Amino acid sequence: MNCAAIPAGLLESELFGHEKGAFTGAIARKIGRLELAHEGTLFLDEVGELPLDLQPKLLRALQEREIERLGGTRPIAVNVRLIAATNRDLAKMMAEKQFRSDLFYRLKVFPVSRAAQGTSRRYSHPGTALRGAPQPPHGQTIETIPPQAMEALLAWKWPGNIRELENFLERAVILSRGPVLHVPLAELESMDEEDDESAVGASPTLQAAERDHILRALREAKGMIGGPNGAAARLDLKRTTLNSKMKKLGIERGDYM
């Protein structure tokens, strides 16, 4: 479902469905995308285009695993794997109160920030050739990638996405002189250092949003960190993980009590 391609007034009906007579023009029952995707997967493209008033309803559906059609009174259980994508800067939108931080962190269970990471994982099975990779000058086939090289490929953030990965792999294949891929790790390390320098100043917005999100959970939990009603449980985090994040973000007791 492309959230940007559907008029804002119709998005709620598209997601949750509606009963006959729920509004003018609702001449029949409509099953929403969340209900249709029960026991399956729903891909929300351009999720950053969701209206602010619709975001808490989607959050509740994800948390409670149930929905209500527009005009309906009966909760409907849904079990959906949700995949979301966006070209918008959600960290900036959160800072500007255009996107809810609690929905952002609910969606961020397993973030995939670069498409190239998934592509490189296709090559991670020992003993398999690089499918679609260019062949080296001498005609030999690349059969394996050394574990150290694979770790480096997966760790690199690939700001140029799939095109950067393909170019880097082509260069690595040309440098290889046998069935084992030769990855110029020094080049990746150098690129990583440059990326760290260029990223300075780019992360405070996201850190501020994360700090605000944690502080809100701590206040709602009345300062409790652990336990079933504590902030860690509200954030779906281990207590030790939350303590580590609080230390990293400089959150002290006086900030939320």
XYZ file of N, CA and C in Angstrom:
771
model
N 0.846 -1.187 0.000
C 0.000 0.000 0.000
C 0.881 1.236 0.000
N 0.737 2.098 -0.999
C 1.500 3.334 -1.094
C 0.711 4.443 -0.400
N 1.184 4.845 0.780
C 0.452 5.826 1.581
C 0.389 7.191 0.909
N 1.352 7.476 0.022
C 1.381 8.776 -0.651
C 0.412 8.835 -1.825
N -0.025 7.661 -2.300
C -0.875 7.625 -3.491
C -2.360 7.626 -3.164
N -2.700 7.579 -1.881
C -4.108 7.510 -1.465
C -4.474 8.804 -0.762
N -5.577 9.448 -1.138
C -5.991 10.683 -0.470
C -6.098 10.484 1.042
N -5.684 11.498 1.809
C -5.630 11.383 3.269
C -6.972 10.956 3.855
N -8.068 11.423 3.266
C -9.391 11.096 3.798
C -9.792 9.646 3.613
N -9.100 8.932 2.717
C -9.427 7.535 2.442
C -8.462 6.544 3.090
N -7.362 7.046 3.662
C -6.342 6.160 4.198
C -6.859 5.279 5.326
N -7.672 5.859 6.223
C -8.168 5.073 7.359
C -9.041 3.920 6.872
N -9.898 4.193 5.894
C -10.744 3.139 5.335
C -9.913 2.079 4.632
N -8.855 2.507 3.920
C -7.990 1.555 3.234
C -7.280 0.641 4.224
N -6.838 1.198 5.347
C -6.104 0.411 6.330
C -7.016 -0.488 7.152
N -8.115 0.084 7.650
C -8.952 -0.621 8.624
C -10.268 -1.152 8.051
N -10.648 -0.682 6.857
C -11.922 -1.111 6.291
C -13.087 -0.339 6.876
N -14.284 -0.596 6.361
C -15.474 0.082 6.901
C -16.701 -0.803 6.721
N -17.709 -0.509 7.530
C -18.989 -1.207 7.435
C -19.914 -0.440 6.487
N -20.893 -1.133 5.987
C -21.888 -0.497 5.124
C -22.584 0.628 5.893
N -22.658 1.808 5.272
C -23.318 2.943 5.905
C -22.447 3.703 6.891
N -21.162 3.369 6.979
C -20.285 4.046 7.945
C -20.143 5.529 7.621
N -20.228 5.870 6.344
C -20.159 7.263 5.920
C -20.835 7.360 4.564
N -21.065 8.570 4.120
C -21.711 8.781 2.829
C -20.897 8.126 1.715
N -21.528 7.270 0.954
C -20.843 6.570 -0.123
C -20.416 5.167 0.242
N -20.524 4.799 1.550
C -20.147 3.445 1.974
C -21.347 2.529 1.737
N -21.502 2.088 0.481
C -22.685 1.312 0.117
C -22.499 -0.190 0.384
N -21.308 -0.584 0.770
C -21.052 -1.989 1.066
C -19.895 -2.081 2.056
N -19.789 -3.224 2.694
C -18.662 -3.449 3.612
C -17.363 -3.522 2.814
N -16.307 -2.949 3.367
C -14.990 -3.003 2.741
C -13.997 -3.580 3.751
N -13.245 -4.574 3.339
C -12.204 -5.162 4.184
C -10.915 -4.366 3.991
N -10.334 -3.919 5.089
C -9.129 -3.104 5.021
C -7.874 -3.932 4.784
N -6.773 -3.235 4.485
C -5.515 -3.913 4.159
C -4.968 -4.704 5.355
N -5.110 -4.168 6.571
C -4.608 -4.880 7.749
C -5.346 -6.198 7.944
N -6.647 -6.173 7.724
C -7.440 -7.394 7.875
C -7.127 -8.385 6.750
N -6.947 -7.868 5.553
C -6.616 -8.735 4.423
C -5.256 -9.406 4.611
N -4.363 -8.719 5.321
C -3.006 -9.233 5.501
C -2.877 -10.142 6.719
N -3.981 -10.507 7.357
C -3.942 -11.380 8.537
C -3.153 -12.662 8.237
N -2.208 -12.989 9.126
C -1.299 -14.133 8.965
C -0.372 -13.980 7.756
N -0.209 -12.737 7.310
C 0.686 -12.485 6.183
C 1.480 -11.215 6.412
N 1.835 -10.533 5.320
C 2.695 -9.361 5.380
C 2.047 -8.181 4.682
N 2.112 -7.030 5.323
C 1.643 -5.789 4.712
C 2.833 -4.849 4.558
N 3.054 -4.368 3.349
C 4.129 -3.415 3.088
C 3.530 -2.026 2.937
N 3.884 -1.126 3.854
C 3.435 0.265 3.785
C 4.567 1.100 3.195
N 4.417 1.486 1.947
C 5.407 2.349 1.322
C 5.077 3.800 1.657
N 6.106 4.624 1.785
C 5.958 6.044 2.132
C 5.137 6.213 3.415
N 5.529 5.476 4.457
C 4.795 5.530 5.723
C 4.872 6.917 6.358
N 5.876 7.708 5.966
C 5.991 9.060 6.493
C 4.860 9.979 6.054
N 4.064 9.543 5.072
C 2.939 10.345 4.592
C 1.660 10.095 5.384
N 1.692 9.182 6.359
C 0.489 8.934 7.162
C 0.104 10.185 7.938
N -1.160 10.598 7.909
C -1.584 11.762 8.691
C -1.342 11.544 10.179
N -1.061 12.605 10.882
C -0.730 12.515 12.302
C -1.871 11.902 13.114
N -3.128 12.194 12.739
C -4.254 11.673 13.517
C -4.493 10.183 13.265
N -3.917 9.640 12.197
C -4.079 8.224 11.902
C -2.966 7.379 12.536
N -1.861 8.000 12.870
C -0.717 7.269 13.407
C -1.012 6.542 14.721
N -1.703 7.153 15.698
C -1.990 6.403 16.927
C -2.907 5.205 16.697
N -3.751 5.251 15.693
C -4.632 4.125 15.392
C -3.829 2.956 14.825
N -2.842 3.275 13.987
C -1.971 2.221 13.476
C -1.123 1.654 14.601
N -0.630 2.529 15.484
C 0.168 2.077 16.627
C -0.639 1.130 17.506
N -1.884 1.474 17.769
C -2.735 0.616 18.611
C -2.963 -0.734 17.941
N -3.163 -0.725 16.625
C -3.371 -1.985 15.903
C -2.144 -2.884 16.025
N -0.954 -2.277 15.980
C 0.277 -3.059 16.090
C 0.480 -3.578 17.507
N 0.136 -2.753 18.495
C 0.344 -3.148 19.883
C -0.688 -4.167 20.347
N -1.951 -3.905 20.040
C -3.042 -4.756 20.522
C -3.349 -5.918 19.587
N -2.823 -5.841 18.359
C -3.095 -6.867 17.341
C -4.593 -7.045 17.102
N -5.272 -5.922 17.055
C -6.691 -5.947 16.712
C -7.089 -4.590 16.130
N -8.139 -4.617 15.309
C -8.628 -3.396 14.664
C -10.145 -3.349 14.787
N -10.715 -2.211 14.436
C -12.156 -2.071 14.254
C -12.384 -1.376 12.928
N -13.280 -1.920 12.126
C -13.624 -1.249 10.880
C -14.349 0.052 11.198
N -14.242 1.044 10.299
C -14.990 2.280 10.468
C -16.486 1.951 10.514
N -17.154 2.472 11.523
C -18.576 2.186 11.672
C -18.863 0.869 12.353
N -17.814 0.127 12.706
C -17.992 -1.163 13.366
C -17.869 -1.035 14.876
N -18.305 -2.068 15.582
C -18.227 -2.079 17.047
C -17.503 -3.314 17.558
N -17.152 -4.223 16.659
C -16.533 -5.478 17.070
C -15.048 -5.465 16.757
N -14.192 -5.693 17.773
C -12.752 -5.780 17.501
C -12.431 -7.023 16.682
N -11.516 -6.887 15.754
C -11.130 -7.978 14.858
C -9.634 -8.255 15.064
N -9.320 -9.480 15.428
C -7.920 -9.846 15.669
C -7.163 -9.901 14.349
N -5.983 -9.305 14.332
C -5.121 -9.361 13.152
C -3.691 -9.668 13.590
N -3.057 -10.542 12.867
C -1.657 -10.884 13.124
C -0.899 -10.626 11.831
N -0.215 -9.486 11.786
C 0.368 -9.018 10.536
C 1.850 -8.710 10.721
N 2.660 -9.171 9.779
C 4.051 -8.724 9.710
C 4.048 -7.442 8.901
N 4.493 -6.351 9.518
C 4.453 -5.054 8.850
C 5.847 -4.636 8.409
N 5.976 -4.281 7.144
C 7.213 -3.723 6.605
C 6.899 -2.308 6.145
N 7.699 -1.357 6.579
C 7.456 0.042 6.229
C 8.692 0.640 5.585
N 8.464 1.539 4.648
C 9.573 2.219 3.969
C 9.213 3.689 3.802
N 10.235 4.533 3.730
C 9.981 5.953 3.525
C 11.222 6.630 2.982
N 11.008 7.701 2.219
C 12.102 8.560 1.783
C 12.178 9.821 2.635
N 11.250 9.960 3.587
C 11.232 11.132 4.453
C 12.221 10.965 5.593
N 12.661 12.069 6.162
C 13.543 12.069 7.324
C 12.659 11.996 8.568
N 12.403 10.770 9.049
C 11.483 10.602 10.170
C 12.024 11.222 11.452
N 13.347 11.228 11.629
C 13.921 11.857 12.821
C 13.585 13.341 12.847
N 13.716 13.987 11.711
C 13.380 15.410 11.627
C 11.882 15.615 11.823
N 11.073 14.727 11.245
C 9.622 14.839 11.403
C 9.222 14.674 12.861
N 9.882 13.767 13.591
C 9.583 13.607 15.016
C 9.924 14.870 15.782
N 11.073 15.465 15.467
C 11.481 16.691 16.142
C 10.490 17.817 15.882
N 9.866 17.792 14.703
C 8.892 18.824 14.338
C 7.461 18.410 14.676
N 7.303 17.299 15.426
C 5.995 16.804 15.872
C 5.077 16.445 14.706
N 5.689 15.982 13.600
C 4.898 15.547 12.451
C 4.788 14.033 12.366
N 5.608 13.335 13.150
C 5.549 11.873 13.183
C 5.752 11.434 14.622
N 4.885 10.530 15.086
C 4.919 10.112 16.490
C 6.158 9.253 16.768
N 6.855 9.595 17.845
C 8.062 8.839 18.185
C 7.718 7.419 18.620
N 6.560 7.230 19.304
C 6.217 5.870 19.741
C 5.923 4.966 18.547
N 5.335 5.501 17.483
C 5.112 4.696 16.278
C 6.435 4.420 15.583
N 7.314 5.422 15.547
C 8.621 5.238 14.924
C 9.376 4.080 15.569
N 9.414 4.042 16.904
C 10.172 2.998 17.579
C 9.448 1.653 17.544
N 8.126 1.682 17.370
C 7.400 0.425 17.184
C 7.721 -0.167 15.818
N 7.872 0.689 14.816
C 8.205 0.218 13.477
C 9.664 -0.205 13.377
N 10.514 0.343 14.248
C 11.950 0.140 14.138
C 12.411 -1.121 14.881
N 11.638 -2.188 14.812
C 12.030 -3.441 15.464
C 13.248 -4.040 14.777
N 13.214 -4.059 13.450
C 14.345 -4.601 12.680
C 14.615 -3.656 11.519
N 15.394 -2.602 11.764
C 15.619 -1.615 10.702
C 16.558 -2.136 9.623
N 16.248 -1.829 8.382
C 17.138 -2.110 7.253
C 17.397 -0.760 6.608
N 18.527 -0.147 6.964
C 18.787 1.213 6.523
C 19.410 1.280 5.140
N 19.943 0.170 4.660
C 20.555 0.162 3.336
C 20.144 -1.103 2.596
N 19.630 -0.953 1.399
C 19.193 -2.118 0.625
C 20.350 -3.050 0.327
N 21.552 -2.511 0.235
C 22.711 -3.317 -0.133
C 23.040 -4.365 0.917
N 22.657 -4.140 2.177
C 22.957 -5.128 3.203
C 22.270 -6.448 2.887
N 21.006 -6.360 2.453
C 20.296 -7.583 2.103
C 20.909 -8.260 0.901
N 21.383 -7.460 -0.064
C 22.017 -8.035 -1.246
C 23.280 -8.781 -0.875
N 24.105 -8.189 -0.006
C 25.354 -8.858 0.365
C 25.091 -10.133 1.144
N 23.973 -10.198 1.890
C 23.667 -11.420 2.644
C 23.357 -12.591 1.714
N 22.928 -12.301 0.495
C 22.684 -13.402 -0.450
C 23.951 -14.180 -0.723
N 25.099 -13.521 -0.529
C 26.376 -14.132 -0.843
C 27.018 -14.792 0.365
N 26.328 -14.866 1.472
C 26.972 -15.272 2.720
C 26.963 -16.777 2.946
N 26.337 -17.563 2.066
C 26.285 -19.007 2.266
C 27.582 -19.656 1.798
N 28.296 -20.344 2.673
C 29.572 -20.943 2.292
C 29.423 -21.890 1.104
N 30.406 -21.834 0.199
C 30.444 -22.782 -0.908
C 29.601 -22.394 -2.098
N 28.935 -21.214 -2.049
C 28.115 -20.819 -3.189
C 28.817 -19.727 -3.969
N 28.549 -19.678 -5.258
C 29.161 -18.648 -6.091
C 28.415 -17.342 -5.936
N 29.048 -16.258 -6.290
C 28.404 -14.955 -6.273
C 27.461 -14.876 -7.467
N 26.155 -14.987 -7.198
C 25.188 -14.979 -8.285
C 25.128 -13.591 -8.918
N 25.357 -13.541 -10.211
C 25.276 -12.277 -10.922
C 26.532 -11.440 -10.851
N 27.555 -11.885 -10.116
C 28.782 -11.097 -10.013
C 29.591 -11.236 -11.298
N 30.303 -10.201 -11.676
C 31.125 -10.289 -12.886
C 32.245 -11.290 -12.705
N 32.638 -11.966 -13.781
C 33.688 -12.961 -13.712
C 35.057 -12.303 -13.837
N 36.049 -12.775 -13.084
C 37.384 -12.193 -13.160
C 38.022 -12.449 -14.521
N 39.121 -11.721 -14.818
C 39.728 -11.784 -16.156
C 40.107 -13.185 -16.589
N 40.516 -14.042 -15.650
C 41.002 -15.366 -16.034
C 39.882 -16.401 -16.121
N 38.634 -16.001 -15.925
C 37.513 -16.898 -16.124
C 37.153 -17.765 -14.941
N 37.874 -17.656 -13.803
C 37.525 -18.497 -12.663
C 36.262 -17.972 -11.977
N 35.590 -18.840 -11.246
C 34.365 -18.466 -10.549
C 34.659 -18.180 -9.085
N 34.088 -17.091 -8.568
C 34.214 -16.779 -7.143
C 33.232 -17.666 -6.389
N 33.745 -18.525 -5.518
C 32.900 -19.492 -4.823
C 32.617 -19.120 -3.374
N 33.554 -18.475 -2.723
C 33.358 -18.171 -1.301
C 33.873 -16.774 -0.971
N 33.341 -16.251 0.144
C 33.822 -14.996 0.703
C 34.364 -15.297 2.097
N 35.605 -14.939 2.418
C 36.145 -15.194 3.749
C 35.278 -14.541 4.822
N 35.122 -15.194 5.983
C 34.273 -14.645 7.060
C 34.635 -13.219 7.441
N 35.921 -12.903 7.525
C 36.340 -11.550 7.892
C 35.866 -10.538 6.859
N 35.954 -10.927 5.580
C 35.504 -10.040 4.515
C 33.991 -9.860 4.560
N 33.262 -10.961 4.819
C 31.808 -10.859 4.891
C 31.367 -9.952 6.028
N 32.045 -10.067 7.177
C 31.724 -9.199 8.312
C 31.922 -7.734 7.941
N 32.993 -7.451 7.221
C 33.263 -6.075 6.811
C 32.207 -5.575 5.830
N 31.799 -6.433 4.888
C 30.775 -6.048 3.914
C 29.443 -5.759 4.586
N 29.093 -6.575 5.585
C 27.819 -6.387 6.286
C 27.863 -5.187 7.220
N 29.036 -4.867 7.758
C 29.154 -3.770 8.715
C 29.154 -2.406 8.026
N 29.669 -2.359 6.791
C 29.736 -1.071 6.092
C 28.338 -0.585 5.750
N 28.070 0.720 5.907
C 26.717 1.262 5.787
C 26.250 1.456 4.343
N 27.139 1.418 3.361
C 26.808 1.538 1.945
C 25.917 2.752 1.650
N 26.451 3.971 1.850
C 25.646 5.161 1.568
C 25.215 5.263 0.113
N 25.961 4.589 -0.789
C 25.576 4.601 -2.197
C 24.629 3.484 -2.573
N 24.132 2.744 -1.527
C 23.170 1.663 -1.727
C 23.690 0.591 -2.687
N 22.783 -0.031 -3.462
C 23.134 -1.220 -4.235
C 24.181 -0.918 -5.300
N 24.169 0.283 -5.864
C 25.136 0.612 -6.913
C 26.558 0.629 -6.360
N 26.713 1.180 -5.153
C 28.037 1.195 -4.530
C 28.519 -0.217 -4.242
N 27.602 -1.076 -3.751
C 27.967 -2.464 -3.462
C 28.391 -3.190 -4.731
N 27.620 -3.026 -5.812
C 27.945 -3.709 -7.065
C 29.313 -3.268 -7.591
N 29.586 -1.965 -7.549
C 30.871 -1.464 -8.030
C 32.019 -1.986 -7.170
N 31.797 -2.027 -5.856
C 32.844 -2.505 -4.959
C 33.113 -3.990 -5.196
N 32.039 -4.780 -5.381
C 32.210 -6.217 -5.628
C 32.900 -6.467 -6.965
N 32.550 -5.671 -7.971
C 33.208 -5.839 -9.273
C 34.705 -5.590 -9.137
N 35.060 -4.553 -8.390
C 36.471 -4.252 -8.169
C 37.147 -5.383 -7.404
N 36.440 -5.943 -6.396
C 37.007 -7.033 -5.605
C 37.222 -8.277 -6.463
N 36.264 -8.563 -7.364
C 36.387 -9.741 -8.228
C 37.587 -9.599 -9.161
N 37.787 -8.393 -9.690
C 38.925 -8.168 -10.588
C 40.230 -8.388 -9.858
N 40.270 -8.036 -8.561
C 41.484 -8.200 -7.767
C 41.723 -9.650 -7.353
N 40.690 -10.478 -7.450
C 40.812 -11.869 -7.005
C 41.528 -12.720 -8.051
N 42.303 -13.708 -7.572
C 43.052 -14.584 -8.468
C 42.745 -16.047 -8.176
N 41.549 -16.315 -7.741
C 41.159 -17.676 -7.426
C 39.691 -17.714 -7.039
N 39.222 -18.838 -6.468
C 37.806 -18.979 -6.139
C 37.369 -18.227 -4.881
N 38.340 -17.664 -4.133
C 38.019 -16.930 -2.902
C 38.053 -15.433 -3.195
N 36.977 -14.734 -2.826
C 36.897 -13.305 -3.107
C 37.928 -12.536 -2.284
N 38.678 -11.697 -2.966
C 39.638 -10.834 -2.284
C 38.979 -9.473 -2.070
N 38.698 -9.143 -0.828
C 38.053 -7.867 -0.504
C 39.103 -6.907 0.055
N 39.274 -5.753 -0.542
C 40.252 -4.779 -0.035
C 39.745 -4.124 1.245
N 39.996 -4.807 2.384
C 39.464 -4.342 3.671
C 39.992 -2.961 4.038
N 41.236 -2.668 3.670
C 41.801 -1.360 3.994
C 40.977 -0.243 3.355
N 40.450 -0.516 2.163
C 39.635 0.491 1.484
C 38.336 0.735 2.251
N 37.709 -0.350 2.747
C 36.489 -0.200 3.530
C 36.752 0.563 4.824
N 37.876 0.234 5.494
C 38.206 0.912 6.743
C 38.414 2.401 6.505
N 39.082 2.742 5.397
C 39.303 4.142 5.065
C 37.990 4.856 4.795
N 37.087 4.190 4.052
C 35.790 4.774 3.758
C 34.974 4.943 5.025
N 35.119 4.015 5.975
C 34.378 4.079 7.227
C 34.801 5.287 8.042
N 36.124 5.567 8.055
C 36.623 6.721 8.793
C 36.079 8.014 8.191
N 36.051 8.084 6.864
C 35.520 9.275 6.200
C 34.049 9.450 6.499
N 33.311 8.335 6.533
C 31.871 8.405 6.802
C 31.605 8.873 8.219
N 32.424 8.407 9.182
C 32.253 8.821 10.573
C 32.449 10.323 10.707
N 33.441 10.878 9.961
C 33.697 12.300 10.034
C 32.548 13.097 9.426
N 32.007 12.607 8.298
C 30.921 13.326 7.629
C 29.617 13.193 8.370
N 29.507 12.169 9.231
C 28.250 11.952 9.955
C 28.144 12.820 11.195
N 29.257 13.471 11.590
C 29.226 14.317 12.774
C 28.223 15.442 12.541
N 27.317 15.610 13.471
C 26.298 16.635 13.333
C 25.024 16.122 12.690
N 25.066 14.887 12.127
C 23.865 14.362 11.473
C 22.995 13.582 12.427
N 23.548 13.108 13.560
C 22.804 12.246 14.459
C 22.080 12.926 15.612
N 22.409 14.182 15.991
C 21.754 14.752 17.155
C 20.240 14.784 17.078
N 19.669 14.982 15.883
C 18.212 15.037 15.763
C 17.585 13.723 16.184
N 18.142 12.599 15.700
C 17.618 11.298 16.066
C 17.861 11.008 17.537
N 19.039 11.402 18.049
C 19.328 11.184 19.464
C 18.365 11.974 20.340
N 18.049 13.202 19.926
C 17.108 14.017 20.696
C 15.726 13.387 20.708
N 15.317 12.835 19.563
C 14.010 12.189 19.491
C 13.984 10.937 20.370
N 15.086 10.158 20.351
C 15.154 8.961 21.184
C 15.147 9.334 22.655
N 15.872 10.390 23.009
C 15.911 10.851 24.400
C 14.519 11.267 24.863
N 13.816 12.008 24.022
C 12.465 12.450 24.355
C 11.531 11.259 24.528
N 11.686 10.256 23.674
C 10.848 9.056 23.734
C 11.075 8.295 25.043
N 12.336 8.165 25.449
C 12.669 7.458 26.686
C 12.179 8.242 27.899
N 12.362 9.556 27.877
C 11.897 10.388 28.992
C 10.385 10.288 29.174
N 9.667 10.243 28.056
C 8.202 10.125 28.142
C 7.801 8.802 28.792
N 8.491 7.730 28.400
C 8.186 6.420 28.985
C 8.525 6.398 30.475
N 9.619 7.022 30.859
C 10.008 7.071 32.271
C 8.997 7.855 33.099
N 8.507 8.943 32.544
C 7.501 9.737 33.262
C 6.193 8.973 33.398
N 5.796 8.288 32.317
C 4.554 7.498 32.376
C 4.678 6.358 33.381
N 5.906 5.835 33.543
C 6.148 4.745 34.494
C 6.481 5.265 35.893
N 6.337 6.609 36.072
C 6.604 7.242 37.370
C 8.019 6.936 37.877
N 8.956 6.909 36.931
C 10.355 6.737 37.286
C 10.820 5.301 37.405
N 9.900 4.333 37.333
C 10.291 2.931 37.417
C 10.941 2.491 36.107
N 12.081 1.829 36.238
C 12.780 1.352 35.040
C 12.446 -0.109 34.751
N 12.533 -0.960 35.782
C 12.233 -2.375 35.615
C 10.807 -2.710 36.011
N 10.486 -4.010 35.942
C 9.151 -4.469 36.312
C 8.183 -4.448 35.152
N 7.038 -5.106 35.316
C 6.065 -5.215 34.205
C 5.486 -3.882 33.771
N 5.459 -2.898 34.675
C 4.911 -1.584 34.327
C 5.997 -0.520 34.199
N 7.260 -0.958 34.192
C 8.369 -0.023 34.118
C 8.611 0.494 32.715
N 9.501 1.464 32.626
C 9.800 2.095 31.332
C 10.399 1.103 30.343
N 11.226 0.182 30.826
C 11.855 -0.789 29.918
C 10.794 -1.635 29.229
N 9.786 -2.089 29.991
C 8.710 -2.891 29.408
C 7.891 -2.066 28.411
N 7.643 -0.799 28.733
C 6.887 0.058 27.828
C 7.624 0.280 26.509
N 8.954 0.254 26.583
C 9.764 0.483 25.391
C 10.186 -0.810 24.698
N 9.739 -1.952 25.256
C 10.127 -3.260 24.710
C 11.644 -3.432 24.729
N 12.267 -3.005 25.823
C 13.710 -3.120 25.973
C 14.047 -3.906 27.230
N 15.221 -4.524 27.256
C 15.719 -5.100 28.486
C 16.120 -3.957 29.421
N 16.042 -4.226 30.721
C 16.399 -3.178 31.674
C 17.844 -2.720 31.463
N 18.741 -3.672 31.240
C 20.148 -3.328 31.052
C 20.349 -2.480 29.799
N 19.574 -2.783 28.743
C 19.671 -2.002 27.512
C 19.199 -0.579 27.737
N 18.089 -0.427 28.477
C 17.570 0.907 28.757
C 18.559 1.695 29.609
N 19.138 1.048 30.611
C 20.123 1.729 31.449
C 21.304 2.217 30.605
N 21.721 1.379 29.661
C 22.832 1.750 28.787
C 22.472 2.943 27.911
N 21.241 2.938 27.362
C 20.796 4.055 26.527
C 20.695 5.340 27.341
N 20.198 5.221 28.577
C 20.064 6.399 29.432
C 21.432 7.006 29.729
N 22.405 6.150 29.981
C 23.756 6.637 30.250
C 24.334 7.316 29.018
N 24.127 6.704 27.847
C 24.648 7.254 26.595
C 24.016 8.603 26.280
N 22.711 8.750 26.570
C 21.983 9.972 26.246
C 22.026 10.997 27.370
N 22.724 10.659 28.460
C 22.858 11.608 29.573
C 21.574 11.840 30.333
N 20.724 10.811 30.425
C 19.461 10.937 31.146
C 19.685 10.632 32.624
N 19.353 11.576 33.489
C 19.482 11.398 34.920
C 18.108 11.463 35.563
N 18.042 11.005 36.812
C 16.742 10.898 37.490
C 16.013 12.232 37.544
N 16.762 13.306 37.719
C 16.138 14.614 37.801
C 15.483 15.064 36.501
N 15.804 14.397 35.393
C 15.216 14.766 34.098
C 13.782 14.283 33.954
N 13.412 13.244 34.718
C 12.071 12.687 34.533
C 11.281 12.580 35.837
N 11.819 12.991 36.948
C 11.118 12.940 38.216
C 10.926 14.351 38.780
